[in-house]
Short mmCIF file of C-alpha atoms in Angstrom, two decimals:
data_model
loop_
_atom_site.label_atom_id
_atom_site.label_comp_id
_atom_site.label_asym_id
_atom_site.label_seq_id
_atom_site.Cartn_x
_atom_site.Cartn_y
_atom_site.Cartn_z
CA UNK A 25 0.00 0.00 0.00
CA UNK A 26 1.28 3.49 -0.58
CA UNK A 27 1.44 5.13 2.66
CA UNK A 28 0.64 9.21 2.35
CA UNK A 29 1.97 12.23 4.33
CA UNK A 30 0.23 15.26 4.78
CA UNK A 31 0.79 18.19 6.91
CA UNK A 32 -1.46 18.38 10.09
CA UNK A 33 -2.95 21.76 9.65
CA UNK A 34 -2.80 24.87 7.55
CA UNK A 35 -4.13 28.70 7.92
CA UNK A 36 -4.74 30.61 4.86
CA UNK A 37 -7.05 33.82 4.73
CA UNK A 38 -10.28 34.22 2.23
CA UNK A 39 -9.32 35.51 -1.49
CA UNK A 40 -5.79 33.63 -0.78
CA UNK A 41 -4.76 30.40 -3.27
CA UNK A 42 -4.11 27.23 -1.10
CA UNK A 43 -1.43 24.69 -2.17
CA UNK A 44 -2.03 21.05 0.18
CA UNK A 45 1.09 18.92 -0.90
CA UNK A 46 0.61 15.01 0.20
CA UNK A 47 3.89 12.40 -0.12
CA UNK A 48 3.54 8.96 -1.11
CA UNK A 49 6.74 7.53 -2.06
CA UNK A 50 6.22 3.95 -2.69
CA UNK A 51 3.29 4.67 -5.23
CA UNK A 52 2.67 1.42 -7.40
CA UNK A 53 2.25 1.62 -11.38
CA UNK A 54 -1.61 1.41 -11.06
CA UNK A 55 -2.29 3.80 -8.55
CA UNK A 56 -4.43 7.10 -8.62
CA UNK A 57 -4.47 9.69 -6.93
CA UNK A 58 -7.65 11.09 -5.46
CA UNK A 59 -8.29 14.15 -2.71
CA UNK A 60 -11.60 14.54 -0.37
CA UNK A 61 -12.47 16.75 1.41
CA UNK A 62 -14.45 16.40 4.69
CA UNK A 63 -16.58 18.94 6.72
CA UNK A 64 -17.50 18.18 10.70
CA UNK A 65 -20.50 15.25 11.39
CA UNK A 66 -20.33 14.74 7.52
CA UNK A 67 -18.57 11.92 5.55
CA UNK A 68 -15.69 12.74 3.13
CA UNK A 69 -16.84 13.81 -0.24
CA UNK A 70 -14.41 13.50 -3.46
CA UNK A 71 -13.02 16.59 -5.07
CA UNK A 72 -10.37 15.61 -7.68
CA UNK A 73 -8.23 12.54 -8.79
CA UNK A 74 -5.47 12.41 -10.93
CA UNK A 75 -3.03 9.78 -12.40
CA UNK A 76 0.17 12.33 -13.89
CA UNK A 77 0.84 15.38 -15.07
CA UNK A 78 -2.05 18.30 -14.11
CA UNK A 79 -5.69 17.81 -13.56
CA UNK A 80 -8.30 20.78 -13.52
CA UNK A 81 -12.32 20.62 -12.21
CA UNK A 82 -14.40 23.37 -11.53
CA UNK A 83 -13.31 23.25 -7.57
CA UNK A 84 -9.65 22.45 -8.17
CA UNK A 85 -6.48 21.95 -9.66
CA UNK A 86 -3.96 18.66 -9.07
CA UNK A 87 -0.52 18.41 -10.10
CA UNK A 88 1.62 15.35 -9.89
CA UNK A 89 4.98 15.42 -10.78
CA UNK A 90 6.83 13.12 -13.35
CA UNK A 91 7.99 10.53 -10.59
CA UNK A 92 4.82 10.64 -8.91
CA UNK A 93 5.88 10.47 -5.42
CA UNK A 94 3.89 14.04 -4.32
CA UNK A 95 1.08 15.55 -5.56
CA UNK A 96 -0.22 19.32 -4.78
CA UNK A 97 -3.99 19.73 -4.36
CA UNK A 98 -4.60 23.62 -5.24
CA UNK A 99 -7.34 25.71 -4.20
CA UNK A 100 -8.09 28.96 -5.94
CA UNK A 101 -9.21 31.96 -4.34
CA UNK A 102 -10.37 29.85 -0.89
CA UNK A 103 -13.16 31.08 1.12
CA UNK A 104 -14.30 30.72 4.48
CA UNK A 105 -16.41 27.34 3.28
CA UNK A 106 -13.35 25.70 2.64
CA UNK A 107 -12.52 25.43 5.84
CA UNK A 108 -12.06 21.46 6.58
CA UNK A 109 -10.12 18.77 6.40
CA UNK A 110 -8.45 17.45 3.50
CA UNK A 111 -7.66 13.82 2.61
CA UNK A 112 -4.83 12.51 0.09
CA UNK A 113 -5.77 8.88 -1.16
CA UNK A 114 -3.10 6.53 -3.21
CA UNK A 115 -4.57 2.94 -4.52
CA UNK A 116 -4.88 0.58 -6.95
CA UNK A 117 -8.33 1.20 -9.50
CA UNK A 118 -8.61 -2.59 -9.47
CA UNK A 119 -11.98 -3.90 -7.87
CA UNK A 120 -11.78 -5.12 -3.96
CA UNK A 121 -8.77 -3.13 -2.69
CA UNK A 122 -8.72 -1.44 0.34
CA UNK A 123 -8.73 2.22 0.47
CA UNK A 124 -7.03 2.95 3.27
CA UNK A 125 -6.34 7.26 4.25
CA UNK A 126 -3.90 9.39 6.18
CA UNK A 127 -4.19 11.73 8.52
CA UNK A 128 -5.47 14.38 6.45
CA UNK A 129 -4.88 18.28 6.67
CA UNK A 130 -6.76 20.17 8.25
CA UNK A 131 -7.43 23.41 6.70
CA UNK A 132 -8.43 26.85 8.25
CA UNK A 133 -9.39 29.74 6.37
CA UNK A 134 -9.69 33.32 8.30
CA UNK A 135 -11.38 36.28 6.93
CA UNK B 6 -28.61 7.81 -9.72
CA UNK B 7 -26.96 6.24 -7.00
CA UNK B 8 -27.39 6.94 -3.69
CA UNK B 9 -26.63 5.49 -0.18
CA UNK B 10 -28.48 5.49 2.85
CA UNK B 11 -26.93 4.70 6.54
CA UNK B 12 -28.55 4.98 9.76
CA UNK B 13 -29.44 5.72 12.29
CA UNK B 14 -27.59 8.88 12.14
CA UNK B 15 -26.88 9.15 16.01
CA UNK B 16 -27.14 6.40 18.62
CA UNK B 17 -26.31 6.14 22.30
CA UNK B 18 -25.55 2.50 23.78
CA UNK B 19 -24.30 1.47 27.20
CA UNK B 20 -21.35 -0.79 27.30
CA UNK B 21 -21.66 -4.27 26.61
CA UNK B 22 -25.29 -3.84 24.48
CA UNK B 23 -24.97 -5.34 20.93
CA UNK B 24 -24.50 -2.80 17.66
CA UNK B 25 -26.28 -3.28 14.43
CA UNK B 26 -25.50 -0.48 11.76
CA UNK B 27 -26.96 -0.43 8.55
CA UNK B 28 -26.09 1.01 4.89
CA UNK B 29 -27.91 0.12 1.69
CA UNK B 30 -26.89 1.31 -1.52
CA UNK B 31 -29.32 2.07 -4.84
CA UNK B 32 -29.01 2.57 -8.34
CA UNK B 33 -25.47 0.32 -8.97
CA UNK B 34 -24.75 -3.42 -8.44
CA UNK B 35 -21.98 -5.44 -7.39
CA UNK B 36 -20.43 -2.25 -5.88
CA UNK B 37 -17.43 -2.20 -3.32
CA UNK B 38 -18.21 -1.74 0.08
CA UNK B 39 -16.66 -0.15 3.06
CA UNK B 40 -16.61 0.92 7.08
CA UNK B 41 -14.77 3.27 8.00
CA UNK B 42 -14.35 4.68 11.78
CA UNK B 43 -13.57 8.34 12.49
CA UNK B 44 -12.37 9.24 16.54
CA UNK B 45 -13.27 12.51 17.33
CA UNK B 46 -10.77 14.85 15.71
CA UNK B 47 -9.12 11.67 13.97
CA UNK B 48 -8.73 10.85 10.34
CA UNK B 49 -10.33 8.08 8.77
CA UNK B 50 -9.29 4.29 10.08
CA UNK B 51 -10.83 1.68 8.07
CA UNK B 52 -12.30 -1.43 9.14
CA UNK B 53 -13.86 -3.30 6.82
CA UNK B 54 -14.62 -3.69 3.03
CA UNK B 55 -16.59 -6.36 1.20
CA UNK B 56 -16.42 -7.01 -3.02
CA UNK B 57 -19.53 -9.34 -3.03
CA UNK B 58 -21.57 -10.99 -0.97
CA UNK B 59 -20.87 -13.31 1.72
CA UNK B 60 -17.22 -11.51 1.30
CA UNK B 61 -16.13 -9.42 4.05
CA UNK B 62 -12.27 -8.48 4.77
CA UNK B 63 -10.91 -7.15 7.82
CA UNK B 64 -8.30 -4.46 8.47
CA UNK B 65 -8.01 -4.54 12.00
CA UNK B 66 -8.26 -6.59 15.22
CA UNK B 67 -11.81 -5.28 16.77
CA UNK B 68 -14.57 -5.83 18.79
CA UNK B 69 -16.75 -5.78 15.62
CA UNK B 70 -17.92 -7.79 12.71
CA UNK B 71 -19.58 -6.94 9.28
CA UNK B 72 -22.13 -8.78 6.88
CA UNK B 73 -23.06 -8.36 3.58
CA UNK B 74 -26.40 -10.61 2.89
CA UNK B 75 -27.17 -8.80 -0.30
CA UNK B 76 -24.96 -7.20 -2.92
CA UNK B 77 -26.31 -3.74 -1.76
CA UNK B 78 -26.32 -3.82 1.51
CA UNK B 79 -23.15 -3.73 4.27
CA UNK B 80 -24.09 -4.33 8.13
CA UNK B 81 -21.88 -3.34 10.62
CA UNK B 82 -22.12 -5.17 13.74
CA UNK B 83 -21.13 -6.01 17.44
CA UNK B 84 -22.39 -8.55 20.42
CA UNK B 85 -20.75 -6.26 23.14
CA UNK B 86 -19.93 -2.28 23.03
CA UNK B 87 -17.17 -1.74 24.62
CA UNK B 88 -15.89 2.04 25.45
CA UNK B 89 -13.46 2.38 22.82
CA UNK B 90 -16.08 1.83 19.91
CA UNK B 91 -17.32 5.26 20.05
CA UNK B 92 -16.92 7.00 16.87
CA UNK B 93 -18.66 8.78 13.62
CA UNK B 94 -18.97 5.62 11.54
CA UNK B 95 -19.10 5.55 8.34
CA UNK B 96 -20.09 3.13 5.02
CA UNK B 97 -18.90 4.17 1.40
CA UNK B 98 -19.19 2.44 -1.72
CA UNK B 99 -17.59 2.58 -4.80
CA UNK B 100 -18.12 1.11 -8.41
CA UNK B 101 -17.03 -2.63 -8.42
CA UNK B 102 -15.58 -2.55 -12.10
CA UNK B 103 -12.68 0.06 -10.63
CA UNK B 104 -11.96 3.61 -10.59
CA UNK B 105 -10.97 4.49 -6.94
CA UNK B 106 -13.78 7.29 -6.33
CA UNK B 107 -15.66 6.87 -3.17
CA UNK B 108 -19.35 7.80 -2.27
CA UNK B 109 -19.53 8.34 1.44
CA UNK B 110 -22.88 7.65 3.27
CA UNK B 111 -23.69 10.83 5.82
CA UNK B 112 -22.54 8.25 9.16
CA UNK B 113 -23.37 7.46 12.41
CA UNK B 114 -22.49 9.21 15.57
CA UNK B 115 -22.23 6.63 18.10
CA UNK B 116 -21.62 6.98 21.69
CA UNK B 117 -21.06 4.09 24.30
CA UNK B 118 -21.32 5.00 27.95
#
């Protein structure tokens, strides 16, 4: 399994762009890449998921670098709704694996 | 579309009662399915996942036990509640063919006393 490492906690202020950087260094051939995010008393919901190079939603932007051992969740222009914790996810697409997460980041925005 | 339902979405036991949690998912089939436990101010720890019927795998050691009688439905379960198995639990799913996207139920809050 590819283990992820996020940091604990970040503060950013409204208007700002947020960069979330998660490590997984022992990330297998057929793994993706996917980031939730979670608010309290709610379960995680998904916000982007990438395999290389740059991905880009309507929430979001992911880039993954060439070896694949970091990827960089970015939030534009964060506001005070962001606030919550983010969640880095590494596995295999193939059916019946287990999806295991880290410790996520937990995000603060300040007006 | 596919949605999935989990309840109840708050429950109080004393220690030692049995634990029945359910979560049903609509609109796929054969999907994967998944518990999760979240301690208060805790990431995510998981605890089981099934990929059919009748098949359940476990992650970790536990005072708790999951079912899966039909292909859309996940049971999570215990015969005594011990202390430590409060938590905000919670059942995804995701498709069965692959793609590692999860769809999160909205969890239980359970505390034991």
């Amino acid at each position: 399994l590819a283990k992820t490492t996020q940091p604990i906690s970040m503060d950013s202020y409204e208007g700002q762009e947020v960069n979330i950087t998660c490590s997984h260094n022992n990330i297998a051939t057929n793994d993706y890449i996917t980031w939730y995010q979670q608010f309290p008393s709610q379960g995680p919901r998904f916000i982007i998921q990438g395999y290389k190079t740059k991905v880009t939603n309507e929430v979001a932007s992911l880039f993954i670098p060439a070896d694949r051992k970091s990827s960089t969740l970015s939030l534009p222009r964060v506001s005070l709704s962001d606030t919550a914790v983010y969640y880095c996810l590494v596995g295999d697409t193939g059916a019946g694996n287990m999806l295991t997460f880290g410790g996520g980041t937990r995000l603060m925005v300040k007006p | 579309s596919q949605t999935i339902h989990q309840w109840p979405a708050t429950l109080v036991q004393p220690v030692g009662s049995p634990l029945s949690l359910e979560c049903t998912v609509e609109g796929t089939s054969n999907p994967n399915l998944y518990w999760y436990r979240q301690a208060a101010g805790r990431g995510l720890q998981l605890l089981f996942y099934s990929v059919g019927i009748g098949q359940i795998s476990s992650e970790v050691p536990q005072n708790l036990s999951a079912s899966r009688p039909q292909d859309r439905q996940f049971i999570l379960s215990s015969k005594k509640l011990l202390l430590s198995d409060s938590g905000f639990y919670l059942c995804a799913w995701r498709d069965g063919g692959g793609m590692e996207k999860l769809f999160f139920g909205s969890g239980t809050q359970l505390s034991v006393l």
